[in-house]
Amino acid sequence: MNSSLIGFPRVGKGRELKFASEKYFRKEISVEELEKVAKGIKIMHWNLQQAAGISHIPSNDFSYYDNLLDLTVLLNALPNSYRQLGLNERDTYFAAARGYQGEAGDVKALAMKKWFNTNYHYLVPELFDDTEIKLVGDKPFTEYAEAKAIGVLTKPVIIGGFTFLKLAKYKGSKTINDFADQVANAYIAILNRFNEQGVAWVQFDEPSLVTDLSKADVALFTAIYEKVLAHKGNVKVLLQTYFGDIRDSYEEVIGLDFDSIGLDFIEGKQTVELLERHGFPADKTLFAGVLNGKNIWKSDYKKVIDLVNGLEKYSNDIVISTSCSLLHVPYTLENETSLPDEVSQYFAFAKERLQEIKELTELIGTSGYEEQGAYLANQQVFSADRVYEDKHVQASVASLTERDFVRNVPRKKRRAIQKEKLQLGLLPTTTIGSFPQTREVKQNRSKYRKGDISRAEYDENIKGFIKECIDLQEELGLDVLVHGESERNDMVEFFGENLAGYVFTEKAWVQSYGTRCVKPPIIFGDIRRENPITVFYSEYAQSLSDKPVKGMLTGPVTILNWSFPREDISLREMAFQIGLAIREEVQDLEAAGIKIIQIDEAALKEKLPIRREEWASEYLDWAIPAFRLCHSGVRPETQVHTHMCYSEFEEIVQDIDNMDADVISFEASRSKLTIIDALKANQFETEVGPGVYDIHSPRVPSVEEMVAVLKNALTKIDEENLWINPDCGLKTRGIKETKESLANLVAAAKIIKDAVSV
Ligand code: GLN
Ligand code: ZN
């Protein structure tokens, strides 16, 4: 059985590429030194894959920053603003990726967006009326040659023209179809070059095929590939799809002259059904994505083998592969020295996935494979009893009823009670939670981690930070205070560390964008809160002020979305387990005298399914209840807030309202408050705090500009429902700009409050 890999993580085993790039950005190393590190990484990966016997090894899956940006450059589509800087090739590329400010000029980076349903971000191509798409670059050809030079014949990987056009932003009057011919011609030129190089296989990635497509989209796809494939020459073309099934285009796709089609059998819910209904052409190879490319759990060989055997009735020419690029998982388990065996035996990161592919290609089709060592060893993990199982938590989730998700006093009635109790007056001011993480704050944490200070000393220091934070807010004259979150470095990791059922890795980094990597915690067992997590800090903060201090928690959906989830229970089950844990924390905060509790759902929007028809059934139908579960047990006078980072939730406004929070704050300054129209149109009931300034920049907003934002907001939002706050937490900001910005915010609020009360 042959095997294929769609792509491999590229930052290196110890994040070598990240560190080298950062040195290069600081001008500490030369271009040549950076390229040397890159080459070392590529060669190591090719050798690894060769050793694992992968028959279709990718090249050009490497990138200095982002593959879509690589393609933009290759297709001559980099906006003029970057080229006009007159920098060398590499620096022009980095200017588009990161922005540039210096002697040559001042340009912002291209916008970044999440790559489908992953936490990886790509740089959005911008097409202008004078953009002329044509092949200009060399990267895929040089990388092929680089691999060939060490004796590895690769399958170059390039994001396809359709996905490129679907993800691009159109900055002039031209639209997607206007560029279709140019794109097709550029890909013909690419194929010509590959023919000259004697390349056997090329892989075109078209993940946009798994999104909801119109007839016009499918027609565009067909038109592009009819042209391109007529010129493929001796090169065989693999159309690779991932992150779902291609239900809208399957029939058209199989009618085109591709030599093989790569389908996702892990996330593609309807993939098997599509094969069953429409068959699979006998003249093509089926690249079957049967190993999870996105999660860190070992593959169950029995399931994989049964699946592949089942596919043999549709095709007798099958190549097995991962469901998507391994970019989305950490490099290797070998980096983890402190995970107990009973835990790590369940995992396979990228390098271990290679080993699985190797074993599976040997097992599949071999008679008596059930008796072989590799198979038996794998099955042993799956037959053993689950460690960290918690029957009590399971029973609690099983016994949840309707009533556990509903606050017993409806929102409108609660509002009156809360206004009476809290006496905040109109247009209260507040912040989102975190205050600047100063050097002292970070040092306190690292000293405690290293064992240099005791828990008591650590907590004493935190109390000091809390006191400073409360004093500052009192001085500024904010209405609803926060404790500042100096005890947490990350809003998910902190809760993960305090919940039983989570495990943590040391070096399991995953690229989020460019040189930024994240280390998601792993949900390993049933989740349970063992002790109060935040009560100590919130209670202390509240003791310092007569004003309400918000209790500050992260919600279950965000905790789940930023972790590696289990595969043996449903997302719903995990969200409810976490929801119950947060609920206990909410109850304890309330009992400790906290009057306002904020439960952040920064990442709620993020995992909305790619296909609209699945939004409710696959996600919102449990995600919204999981949030409600956290707060449904509080008294009517306890005010519940939530916060979301990106305000692009126009399409799910009703669902956000159904979270039944009393107040929601969100980012709105960059998106120019467009969300507010959607709120009005949907008669949004929750009180709202649309962020009046962007905290992602060190710039201090003026009083006038915030007054203007607020006046605008008041034309659409009832003054009874409006809160005044920045658009996100302040942890990445410096103290000085924070003080100035908040002082201006309070001044702007005063002007507006005076104006509305006359
Ligand atoms: N309460 C968190 C903070 O202020 C929220 C962070 C976020 O939304 N990303 O830092
Ligand atoms: Zn936020």
PDB file of C-alpha atoms in Angstrom, residues 445-631:
ATOM      1  CA  ARG A 445       5.166  33.586  38.033  1.00  0.00           C
ATOM      2  CA  SER A 446       8.472  32.321  36.723  1.00  0.00           C
ATOM      3  CA  LYS A 447      10.087  32.444  40.174  1.00  0.00           C
ATOM      4  CA  TYR A 448       7.236  30.423  41.609  1.00  0.00           C
ATOM      5  CA  ARG A 449       7.437  27.902  38.756  1.00  0.00           C
ATOM      6  CA  LYS A 450      11.142  27.429  39.297  1.00  0.00           C
ATOM      7  CA  GLY A 451      10.635  26.998  43.025  1.00  0.00           C
ATOM      8  CA  ASP A 452      12.544  30.181  43.915  1.00  0.00           C
ATOM      9  CA  ILE A 453       9.635  31.480  45.978  1.00  0.00           C
ATOM     10  CA  SER A 454       6.971  29.701  48.027  1.00  0.00           C
ATOM     11  CA  ARG A 455       3.265  29.652  47.295  1.00  0.00           C
ATOM     12  CA  ALA A 456       2.722  32.050  50.192  1.00  0.00           C
ATOM     13  CA  GLU A 457       5.261  34.530  48.817  1.00  0.00           C
ATOM     14  CA  TYR A 458       3.764  34.184  45.357  1.00  0.00           C
ATOM     15  CA  ASP A 459       0.265  34.924  46.637  1.00  0.00           C
ATOM     16  CA  GLU A 460       1.523  37.857  48.730  1.00  0.00           C
ATOM     17  CA  ASN A 461       3.012  39.359  45.584  1.00  0.00           C
ATOM     18  CA  ILE A 462      -0.230  38.807  43.671  1.00  0.00           C
ATOM     19  CA  LYS A 463      -2.080  40.619  46.439  1.00  0.00           C
ATOM     20  CA  GLY A 464       0.323  43.503  45.966  1.00  0.00           C
ATOM     21  CA  PHE A 465      -0.421  43.619  42.220  1.00  0.00           C
ATOM     22  CA  ILE A 466      -4.152  43.440  42.899  1.00  0.00           C
ATOM     23  CA  LYS A 467      -3.950  46.332  45.312  1.00  0.00           C
ATOM     24  CA  GLU A 468      -2.038  48.465  42.806  1.00  0.00           C
ATOM     25  CA  CYS A 469      -4.583  47.591  40.144  1.00  0.00           C
ATOM     26  CA  ILE A 470      -7.578  48.471  42.325  1.00  0.00           C
ATOM     27  CA  ASP A 471      -5.960  51.725  43.463  1.00  0.00           C
ATOM     28  CA  LEU A 472      -5.284  52.698  39.880  1.00  0.00           C
ATOM     29  CA  GLN A 473      -8.874  52.052  38.825  1.00  0.00           C
ATOM     30  CA  GLU A 474     -10.240  53.984  41.803  1.00  0.00           C
ATOM     31  CA  GLU A 475      -7.975  56.861  40.887  1.00  0.00           C
ATOM     32  CA  LEU A 476      -9.118  56.771  37.286  1.00  0.00           C
ATOM     33  CA  GLY A 477     -12.731  56.717  38.395  1.00  0.00           C
ATOM     34  CA  LEU A 478     -13.891  53.566  36.618  1.00  0.00           C
ATOM     35  CA  ASP A 479     -17.281  52.250  37.758  1.00  0.00           C
ATOM     36  CA  VAL A 480     -16.847  48.483  37.665  1.00  0.00           C
ATOM     37  CA  LEU A 481     -13.401  47.241  38.603  1.00  0.00           C
ATOM     38  CA  VAL A 482     -11.334  44.145  37.862  1.00  0.00           C
ATOM     39  CA  HIS A 483      -8.570  42.446  39.815  1.00  0.00           C
ATOM     40  CA  GLY A 484      -6.162  42.542  36.856  1.00  0.00           C
ATOM     41  CA  GLU A 485      -5.457  38.821  36.224  1.00  0.00           C
ATOM     42  CA  SER A 486      -1.836  38.980  37.378  1.00  0.00           C
ATOM     43  CA  GLU A 487      -2.068  35.331  38.454  1.00  0.00           C
ATOM     44  CA  ARG A 488      -2.602  34.068  34.893  1.00  0.00           C
ATOM     45  CA  ASN A 489      -0.427  34.045  31.884  1.00  0.00           C
ATOM     46  CA  ASP A 490      -3.084  32.746  29.562  1.00  0.00           C
ATOM     47  CA  MET A 491      -6.844  32.625  29.903  1.00  0.00           C
ATOM     48  CA  VAL A 492      -7.093  28.927  29.013  1.00  0.00           C
ATOM     49  CA  GLU A 493      -3.852  27.491  30.352  1.00  0.00           C
ATOM     50  CA  PHE A 494      -4.590  28.928  33.794  1.00  0.00           C
ATOM     51  CA  PHE A 495      -7.915  27.118  34.056  1.00  0.00           C
ATOM     52  CA  GLY A 496      -6.522  23.973  32.468  1.00  0.00           C
ATOM     53  CA  GLU A 497      -3.826  23.835  35.125  1.00  0.00           C
ATOM     54  CA  ASN A 498      -6.455  24.070  37.805  1.00  0.00           C
ATOM     55  CA  LEU A 499      -8.804  21.426  36.464  1.00  0.00           C
ATOM     56  CA  ALA A 500      -8.329  17.689  36.922  1.00  0.00           C
ATOM     57  CA  GLY A 501      -8.437  15.840  33.600  1.00  0.00           C
ATOM     58  CA  TYR A 502      -6.007  18.114  31.768  1.00  0.00           C
ATOM     59  CA  VAL A 503      -2.415  17.241  30.881  1.00  0.00           C
ATOM     60  CA  PHE A 504       0.318  19.633  29.815  1.00  0.00           C
ATOM     61  CA  THR A 505       3.182  19.248  27.440  1.00  0.00           C
ATOM     62  CA  GLU A 506       6.589  20.884  27.556  1.00  0.00           C
ATOM     63  CA  LYS A 507       7.344  21.456  23.908  1.00  0.00           C
ATOM     64  CA  ALA A 508       4.256  20.520  21.962  1.00  0.00           C
ATOM     65  CA  TRP A 509       4.205  23.747  19.988  1.00  0.00           C
ATOM     66  CA  VAL A 510       1.923  24.307  17.029  1.00  0.00           C
ATOM     67  CA  GLN A 511       2.353  27.148  14.572  1.00  0.00           C
ATOM     68  CA  SER A 512      -0.358  29.752  14.908  1.00  0.00           C
ATOM     69  CA  TYR A 513       1.090  32.216  12.442  1.00  0.00           C
ATOM     70  CA  GLY A 514       4.561  33.123  11.209  1.00  0.00           C
ATOM     71  CA  THR A 515       6.914  32.823  14.143  1.00  0.00           C
ATOM     72  CA  ARG A 516       4.138  32.522  16.697  1.00  0.00           C
ATOM     73  CA  CYS A 517       3.463  29.082  18.148  1.00  0.00           C
ATOM     74  CA  VAL A 518       0.935  27.999  20.764  1.00  0.00           C
ATOM     75  CA  LYS A 519       0.993  25.053  23.119  1.00  0.00           C
ATOM     76  CA  PRO A 520      -2.598  23.889  23.578  1.00  0.00           C
ATOM     77  CA  PRO A 521      -3.256  21.859  26.726  1.00  0.00           C
ATOM     78  CA  ILE A 522      -4.682  18.375  26.237  1.00  0.00           C
ATOM     79  CA  ILE A 523      -8.004  17.215  27.598  1.00  0.00           C
ATOM     80  CA  PHE A 524      -7.029  13.764  28.699  1.00  0.00           C
ATOM     81  CA  GLY A 525      -9.685  12.564  31.096  1.00  0.00           C
ATOM     82  CA  ASP A 526     -12.967  13.668  32.594  1.00  0.00           C
ATOM     83  CA  ILE A 527     -12.796  17.281  33.716  1.00  0.00           C
ATOM     84  CA  ARG A 528     -13.420  18.174  37.324  1.00  0.00           C
ATOM     85  CA  ARG A 529     -12.778  21.183  39.505  1.00  0.00           C
ATOM     86  CA  GLU A 530     -10.951  20.061  42.600  1.00  0.00           C
ATOM     87  CA  ASN A 531     -10.688  23.361  44.461  1.00  0.00           C
ATOM     88  CA  PRO A 532     -11.794  26.955  44.001  1.00  0.00           C
ATOM     89  CA  ILE A 533      -9.601  28.549  41.349  1.00  0.00           C
ATOM     90  CA  THR A 534     -10.095  32.319  41.468  1.00  0.00           C
ATOM     91  CA  VAL A 535     -12.095  32.957  44.626  1.00  0.00           C
ATOM     92  CA  PHE A 536      -9.078  33.884  46.735  1.00  0.00           C
ATOM     93  CA  TYR A 537      -8.014  36.643  44.324  1.00  0.00           C
ATOM     94  CA  SER A 538     -11.480  38.006  43.607  1.00  0.00           C
ATOM     95  CA  GLU A 539     -12.475  38.054  47.238  1.00  0.00           C
ATOM     96  CA  TYR A 540      -9.322  39.943  48.173  1.00  0.00           C
ATOM     97  CA  ALA A 541      -9.822  42.454  45.336  1.00  0.00           C
ATOM     98  CA  GLN A 542     -13.410  43.077  46.384  1.00  0.00           C
ATOM     99  CA  SER A 543     -12.319  43.670  49.977  1.00  0.00           C
ATOM    100  CA  LEU A 544     -10.319  46.695  48.789  1.00  0.00           C
ATOM    101  CA  SER A 545     -13.156  48.625  47.174  1.00  0.00           C
ATOM    102  CA  ASP A 546     -16.755  49.648  47.672  1.00  0.00           C
ATOM    103  CA  LYS A 547     -17.264  49.481  43.933  1.00  0.00           C
ATOM    104  CA  PRO A 548     -18.133  46.130  42.416  1.00  0.00           C
ATOM    105  CA  VAL A 549     -15.103  44.098  41.299  1.00  0.00           C
ATOM    106  CA  LYS A 550     -15.876  41.576  38.564  1.00  0.00           C
ATOM    107  CA  GLY A 551     -15.088  37.905  39.115  1.00  0.00           C
ATOM    108  CA  MET A 552     -13.216  36.785  36.012  1.00  0.00           C
ATOM    109  CA  LEU A 553     -13.533  33.367  34.391  1.00  0.00           C
ATOM    110  CA  THR A 554     -13.025  31.735  31.023  1.00  0.00           C
ATOM    111  CA  GLY A 555     -16.040  29.986  29.549  1.00  0.00           C
ATOM    112  CA  PRO A 556     -16.254  26.283  28.641  1.00  0.00           C
ATOM    113  CA  VAL A 557     -16.408  26.737  24.883  1.00  0.00           C
ATOM    114  CA  THR A 558     -13.249  28.816  24.791  1.00  0.00           C
ATOM    115  CA  ILE A 559     -11.422  26.436  27.111  1.00  0.00           C
ATOM    116  CA  LEU A 560     -12.441  23.543  24.863  1.00  0.00           C
ATOM    117  CA  ASN A 561     -11.665  25.304  21.571  1.00  0.00           C
ATOM    118  CA  TRP A 562      -8.140  26.181  22.613  1.00  0.00           C
ATOM    119  CA  SER A 563      -7.291  22.658  23.819  1.00  0.00           C
ATOM    120  CA  PHE A 564      -6.648  19.366  22.040  1.00  0.00           C
ATOM    121  CA  PRO A 565      -9.955  17.567  22.639  1.00  0.00           C
ATOM    122  CA  ARG A 566     -10.518  13.900  23.390  1.00  0.00           C
ATOM    123  CA  GLU A 567     -11.775  11.667  20.620  1.00  0.00           C
ATOM    124  CA  ASP A 568     -13.496   9.043  22.732  1.00  0.00           C
ATOM    125  CA  ILE A 569     -16.279  11.357  23.942  1.00  0.00           C
ATOM    126  CA  SER A 570     -18.175  14.126  22.181  1.00  0.00           C
ATOM    127  CA  LEU A 571     -17.330  17.830  22.179  1.00  0.00           C
ATOM    128  CA  ARG A 572     -20.696  18.387  23.803  1.00  0.00           C
ATOM    129  CA  GLU A 573     -19.826  16.063  26.657  1.00  0.00           C
ATOM    130  CA  MET A 574     -16.490  17.816  27.230  1.00  0.00           C
ATOM    131  CA  ALA A 575     -18.089  21.262  27.059  1.00  0.00           C
ATOM    132  CA  PHE A 576     -20.658  20.239  29.666  1.00  0.00           C
ATOM    133  CA  GLN A 577     -17.998  18.780  31.949  1.00  0.00           C
ATOM    134  CA  ILE A 578     -16.036  22.028  31.788  1.00  0.00           C
ATOM    135  CA  GLY A 579     -19.287  23.962  32.122  1.00  0.00           C
ATOM    136  CA  LEU A 580     -20.046  22.174  35.386  1.00  0.00           C
ATOM    137  CA  ALA A 581     -16.581  22.985  36.720  1.00  0.00           C
ATOM    138  CA  ILE A 582     -16.972  26.674  35.864  1.00  0.00           C
ATOM    139  CA  ARG A 583     -20.448  26.605  37.347  1.00  0.00           C
ATOM    140  CA  GLU A 584     -19.023  25.505  40.690  1.00  0.00           C
ATOM    141  CA  GLU A 585     -16.577  28.405  40.505  1.00  0.00           C
ATOM    142  CA  VAL A 586     -19.386  30.840  39.699  1.00  0.00           C
ATOM    143  CA  GLN A 587     -21.392  29.620  42.695  1.00  0.00           C
ATOM    144  CA  ASP A 588     -18.383  30.026  44.964  1.00  0.00           C
ATOM    145  CA  LEU A 589     -17.668  33.531  43.707  1.00  0.00           C
ATOM    146  CA  GLU A 590     -21.252  34.522  44.351  1.00  0.00           C
ATOM    147  CA  ALA A 591     -21.123  33.034  47.846  1.00  0.00           C
ATOM    148  CA  ALA A 592     -17.951  35.034  48.502  1.00  0.00           C
ATOM    149  CA  GLY A 593     -19.830  38.261  47.823  1.00  0.00           C
ATOM    150  CA  ILE A 594     -18.893  38.891  44.193  1.00  0.00           C
ATOM    151  CA  LYS A 595     -21.769  40.755  42.561  1.00  0.00           C
ATOM    152  CA  ILE A 596     -20.669  40.726  38.930  1.00  0.00           C
ATOM    153  CA  ILE A 597     -19.139  37.688  37.247  1.00  0.00           C
ATOM    154  CA  GLN A 598     -17.650  37.788  33.763  1.00  0.00           C
ATOM    155  CA  ILE A 599     -17.295  34.547  31.835  1.00  0.00           C
ATOM    156  CA  ASP A 600     -15.178  35.158  28.730  1.00  0.00           C
ATOM    157  CA  GLU A 601     -16.018  33.331  25.535  1.00  0.00           C
ATOM    158  CA  ALA A 602     -13.284  34.869  23.410  1.00  0.00           C
ATOM    159  CA  ALA A 603     -13.170  31.886  21.050  1.00  0.00           C
ATOM    160  CA  LEU A 604     -16.858  31.039  20.752  1.00  0.00           C
ATOM    161  CA  LYS A 605     -17.129  32.039  17.123  1.00  0.00           C
ATOM    162  CA  GLU A 606     -13.945  30.285  16.140  1.00  0.00           C
ATOM    163  CA  LYS A 607     -15.121  26.716  15.840  1.00  0.00           C
ATOM    164  CA  LEU A 608     -18.381  27.433  14.095  1.00  0.00           C
ATOM    165  CA  PRO A 609     -18.576  24.593  11.534  1.00  0.00           C
ATOM    166  CA  ILE A 610     -17.443  25.371   7.999  1.00  0.00           C
ATOM    167  CA  ARG A 611     -20.858  24.442   6.652  1.00  0.00           C
ATOM    168  CA  ARG A 612     -23.799  26.527   7.604  1.00  0.00           C
ATOM    169  CA  GLU A 613     -26.239  23.647   7.803  1.00  0.00           C
ATOM    170  CA  GLU A 614     -24.125  22.271  10.647  1.00  0.00           C
ATOM    171  CA  TRP A 615     -23.875  25.457  12.691  1.00  0.00           C
ATOM    172  CA  ALA A 616     -26.759  24.606  14.968  1.00  0.00           C
ATOM    173  CA  SER A 617     -26.779  20.835  15.080  1.00  0.00           C
ATOM    174  CA  GLU A 618     -23.032  20.321  15.341  1.00  0.00           C
ATOM    175  CA  TYR A 619     -22.092  23.277  17.469  1.00  0.00           C
ATOM    176  CA  LEU A 620     -24.401  25.995  18.721  1.00  0.00           C
ATOM    177  CA  ASP A 621     -26.915  23.512  20.097  1.00  0.00           C
ATOM    178  CA  TRP A 622     -24.394  22.503  22.773  1.00  0.00           C
ATOM    179  CA  ALA A 623     -22.041  25.508  22.860  1.00  0.00           C
ATOM    180  CA  ILE A 624     -24.669  28.013  23.948  1.00  0.00           C
ATOM    181  CA  PRO A 625     -26.137  25.668  26.598  1.00  0.00           C
ATOM    182  CA  ALA A 626     -22.616  24.962  27.923  1.00  0.00           C
ATOM    183  CA  PHE A 627     -22.259  28.654  28.635  1.00  0.00           C
ATOM    184  CA  ARG A 628     -25.703  28.890  30.192  1.00  0.00           C
ATOM    185  CA  LEU A 629     -24.902  25.968  32.423  1.00  0.00           C
ATOM    186  CA  CYS A 630     -22.167  28.068  34.048  1.00  0.00           C
ATOM    187  CA  HIS A 631     -24.418  30.836  35.225  1.00  0.00           C
TER     188      HIS A 631
END
